[in-house]
CSV table of C-alpha atoms and ligand atoms in Angstrom, one decimal:
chain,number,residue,atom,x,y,z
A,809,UNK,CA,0.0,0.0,0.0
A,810,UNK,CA,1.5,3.8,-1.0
A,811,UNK,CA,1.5,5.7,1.7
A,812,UNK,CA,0.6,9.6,1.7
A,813,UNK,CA,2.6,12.6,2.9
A,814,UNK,CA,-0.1,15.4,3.0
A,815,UNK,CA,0.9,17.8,0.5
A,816,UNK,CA,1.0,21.4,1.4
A,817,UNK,CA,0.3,24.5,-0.5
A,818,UNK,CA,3.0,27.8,-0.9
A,819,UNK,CA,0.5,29.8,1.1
A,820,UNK,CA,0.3,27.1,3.6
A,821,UNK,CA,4.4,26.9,4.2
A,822,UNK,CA,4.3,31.2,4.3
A,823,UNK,CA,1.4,31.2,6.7
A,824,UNK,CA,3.7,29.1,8.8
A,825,UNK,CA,6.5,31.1,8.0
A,826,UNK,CA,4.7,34.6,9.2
A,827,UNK,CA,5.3,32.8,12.4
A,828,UNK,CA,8.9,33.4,12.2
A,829,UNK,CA,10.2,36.8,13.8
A,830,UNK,CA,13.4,38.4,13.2
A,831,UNK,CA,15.3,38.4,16.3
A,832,UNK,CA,16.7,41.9,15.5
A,833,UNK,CA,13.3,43.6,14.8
A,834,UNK,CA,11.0,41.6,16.4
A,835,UNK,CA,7.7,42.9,15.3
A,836,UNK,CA,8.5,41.8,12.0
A,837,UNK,CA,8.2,38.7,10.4
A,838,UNK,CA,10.4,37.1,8.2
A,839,UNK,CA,7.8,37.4,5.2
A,840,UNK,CA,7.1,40.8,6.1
A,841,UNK,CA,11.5,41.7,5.7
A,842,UNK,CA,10.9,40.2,2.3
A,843,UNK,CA,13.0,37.2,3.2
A,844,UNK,CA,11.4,34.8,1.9
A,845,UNK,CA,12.2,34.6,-1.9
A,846,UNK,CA,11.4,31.2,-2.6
A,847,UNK,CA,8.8,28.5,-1.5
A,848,UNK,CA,9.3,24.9,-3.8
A,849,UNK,CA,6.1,23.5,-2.4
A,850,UNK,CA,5.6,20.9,-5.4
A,851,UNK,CA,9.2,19.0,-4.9
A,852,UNK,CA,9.3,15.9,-2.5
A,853,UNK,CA,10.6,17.4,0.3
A,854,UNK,CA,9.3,21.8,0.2
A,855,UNK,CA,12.2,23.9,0.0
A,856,UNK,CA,12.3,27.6,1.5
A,857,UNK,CA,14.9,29.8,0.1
A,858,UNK,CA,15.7,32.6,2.2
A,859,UNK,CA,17.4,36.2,1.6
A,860,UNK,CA,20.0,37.2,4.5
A,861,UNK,CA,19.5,40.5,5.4
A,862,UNK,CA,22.2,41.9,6.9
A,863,UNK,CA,25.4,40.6,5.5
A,864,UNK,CA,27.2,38.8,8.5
A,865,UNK,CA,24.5,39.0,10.3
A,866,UNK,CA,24.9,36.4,13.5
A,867,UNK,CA,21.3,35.5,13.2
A,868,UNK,CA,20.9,33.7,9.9
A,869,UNK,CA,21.5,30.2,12.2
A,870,UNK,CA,18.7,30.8,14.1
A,871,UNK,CA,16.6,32.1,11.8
A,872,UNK,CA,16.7,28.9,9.6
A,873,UNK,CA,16.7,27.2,12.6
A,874,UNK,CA,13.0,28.9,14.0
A,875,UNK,CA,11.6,28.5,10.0
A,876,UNK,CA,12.3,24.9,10.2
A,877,UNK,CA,11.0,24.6,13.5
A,878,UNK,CA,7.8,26.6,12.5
A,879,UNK,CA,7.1,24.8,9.9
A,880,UNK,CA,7.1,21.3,11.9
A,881,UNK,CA,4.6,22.9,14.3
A,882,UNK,CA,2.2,22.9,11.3
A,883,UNK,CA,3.0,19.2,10.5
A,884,UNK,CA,5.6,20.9,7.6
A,885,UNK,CA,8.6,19.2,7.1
A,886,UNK,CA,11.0,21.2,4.4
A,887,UNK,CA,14.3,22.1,3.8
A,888,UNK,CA,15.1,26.0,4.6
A,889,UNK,CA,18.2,27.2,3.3
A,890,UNK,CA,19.5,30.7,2.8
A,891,UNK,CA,20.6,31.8,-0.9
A,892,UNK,CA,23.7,34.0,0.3
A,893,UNK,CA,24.2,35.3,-3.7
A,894,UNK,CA,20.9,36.8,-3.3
A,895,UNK,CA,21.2,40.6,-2.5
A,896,UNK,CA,18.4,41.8,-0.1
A,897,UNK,CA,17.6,45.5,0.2
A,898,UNK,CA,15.3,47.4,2.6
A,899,UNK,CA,13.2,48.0,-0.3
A,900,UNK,CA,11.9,44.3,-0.1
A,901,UNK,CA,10.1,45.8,3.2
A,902,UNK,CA,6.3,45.8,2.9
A,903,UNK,CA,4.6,48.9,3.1
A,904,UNK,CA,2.6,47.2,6.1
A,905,UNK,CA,6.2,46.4,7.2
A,906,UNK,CA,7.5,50.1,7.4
A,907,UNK,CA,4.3,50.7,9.3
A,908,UNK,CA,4.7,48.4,12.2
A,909,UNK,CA,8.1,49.7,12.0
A,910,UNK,CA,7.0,53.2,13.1
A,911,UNK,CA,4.5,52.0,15.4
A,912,UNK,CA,7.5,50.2,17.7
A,913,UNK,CA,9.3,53.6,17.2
A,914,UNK,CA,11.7,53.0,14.6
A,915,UNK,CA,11.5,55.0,11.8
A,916,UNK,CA,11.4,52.7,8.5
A,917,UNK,CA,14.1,53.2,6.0
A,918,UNK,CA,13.4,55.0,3.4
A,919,UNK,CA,12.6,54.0,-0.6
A,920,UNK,CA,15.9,54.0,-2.0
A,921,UNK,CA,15.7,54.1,-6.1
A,922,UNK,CA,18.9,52.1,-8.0
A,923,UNK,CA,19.7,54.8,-10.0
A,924,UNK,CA,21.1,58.0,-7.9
A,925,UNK,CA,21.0,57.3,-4.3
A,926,UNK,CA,21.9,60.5,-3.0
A,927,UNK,CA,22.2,62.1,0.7
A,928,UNK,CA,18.9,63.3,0.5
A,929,UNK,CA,17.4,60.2,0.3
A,930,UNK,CA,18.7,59.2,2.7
A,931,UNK,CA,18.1,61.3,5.2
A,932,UNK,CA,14.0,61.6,4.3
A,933,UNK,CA,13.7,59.6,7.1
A,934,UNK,CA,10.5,60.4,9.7
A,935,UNK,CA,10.4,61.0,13.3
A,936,UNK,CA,8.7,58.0,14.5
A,937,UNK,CA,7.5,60.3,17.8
A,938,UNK,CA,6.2,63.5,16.0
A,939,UNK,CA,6.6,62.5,12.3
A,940,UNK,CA,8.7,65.2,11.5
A,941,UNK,CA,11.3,64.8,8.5
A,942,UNK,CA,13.5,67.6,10.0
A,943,UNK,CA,15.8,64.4,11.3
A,944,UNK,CA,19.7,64.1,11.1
A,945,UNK,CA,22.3,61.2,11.9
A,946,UNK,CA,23.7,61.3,15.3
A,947,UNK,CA,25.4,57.7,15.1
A,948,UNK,CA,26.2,55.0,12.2
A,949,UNK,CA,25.7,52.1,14.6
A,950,UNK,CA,22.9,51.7,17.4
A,951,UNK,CA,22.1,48.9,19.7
A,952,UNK,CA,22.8,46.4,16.6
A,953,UNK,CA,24.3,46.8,13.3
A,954,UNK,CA,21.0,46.9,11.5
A,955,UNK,CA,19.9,50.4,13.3
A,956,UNK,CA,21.5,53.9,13.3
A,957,UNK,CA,20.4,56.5,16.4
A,958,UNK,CA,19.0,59.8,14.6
A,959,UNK,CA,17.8,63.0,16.3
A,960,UNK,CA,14.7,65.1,15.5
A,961,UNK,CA,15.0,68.7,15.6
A,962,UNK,CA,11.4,69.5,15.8
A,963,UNK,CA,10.6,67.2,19.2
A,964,UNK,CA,14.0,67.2,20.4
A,965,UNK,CA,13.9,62.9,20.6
A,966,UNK,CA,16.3,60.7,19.7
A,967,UNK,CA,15.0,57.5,17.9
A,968,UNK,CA,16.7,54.7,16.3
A,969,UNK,CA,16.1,54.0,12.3
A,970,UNK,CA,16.3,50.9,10.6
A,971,UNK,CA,18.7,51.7,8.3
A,972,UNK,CA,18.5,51.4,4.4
A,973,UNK,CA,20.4,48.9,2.4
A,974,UNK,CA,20.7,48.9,-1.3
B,2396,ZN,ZN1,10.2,64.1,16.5
């Protein structure tokens, strides 16, 4: 007699995935960063590939780790790996991403376009406080590599920014 692994749907393995914070922003999911660039859900064992965000960043191990674990919760066994040739940009952020960002009061980063990335994009970044643009950059590195600490002129606040990558 055959025996039958339930098969499971793309939006099935990502639902399970939503479950997966980033231990760096932890509001955010993993498919909410824009991680998540490939589900295989038709092959015999489901494969996830995942973007890194963060080049070097000490996470990707447990991040793989927590997808695969997620996924077993749901009955979901597939292989998660990370595609490290794939180049992840903040852009991959969804807009209800950048949101959630501002609600936990850091300011999202902002659009960055390929073509002239200039100064003053990147400092159109918004108070997350008072929602004033009249920002500047009062440090590169905050408390982890993936923020910078910026200051508001207009509330007087400092507030950490997740900062772009292109
Ligand atoms: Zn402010």
């Amino acid at each position: 007699m055959e025996t039958h692994t339930k098969n499971f749907t793309a939006e099935e393995i990502r639902s399970a995935l939503e479950q997966v914070k980033d231990p760096e922003i932890p509001v955010l999911s993993i498919v909410e960063m824009g991680m998540v660039s490939k589900i295989d859900a038709d092959a015999e064992v489901p494969v996830v590939v995942l973007t890194p965000t963060f080049v070097g960043c000490p996470a990707l191990n447990l991040i793989r780790q927590s997808a695969v674990e997620a996924l077993k919760e749901r009955g979901i066994h597939a292989e998660v790996k990370f595609d490290l040739s794939d180049k992840w940009t903040t852009n991959r952020l969804s807009p209800q991403a950048k949101e959630k960002l501002e609600k936990f009061g850091l300011a999202p980063p902002p659009y960055l376009s390929d073509e002239e990335l200039t100064e003053e994009q990147l400092n159109r970044v918004r108070c997350p406080h008072c929602h004033s643009t009249d920002t500047t950059l009062r440090t590169a590195f905050g408390s982890t590599l993936c923020r910078a600490i910026r200051f508001c002129f207009t509330c007087r606040q400092a507030f950490e920014q997740f900062k772009p990558v292109a």
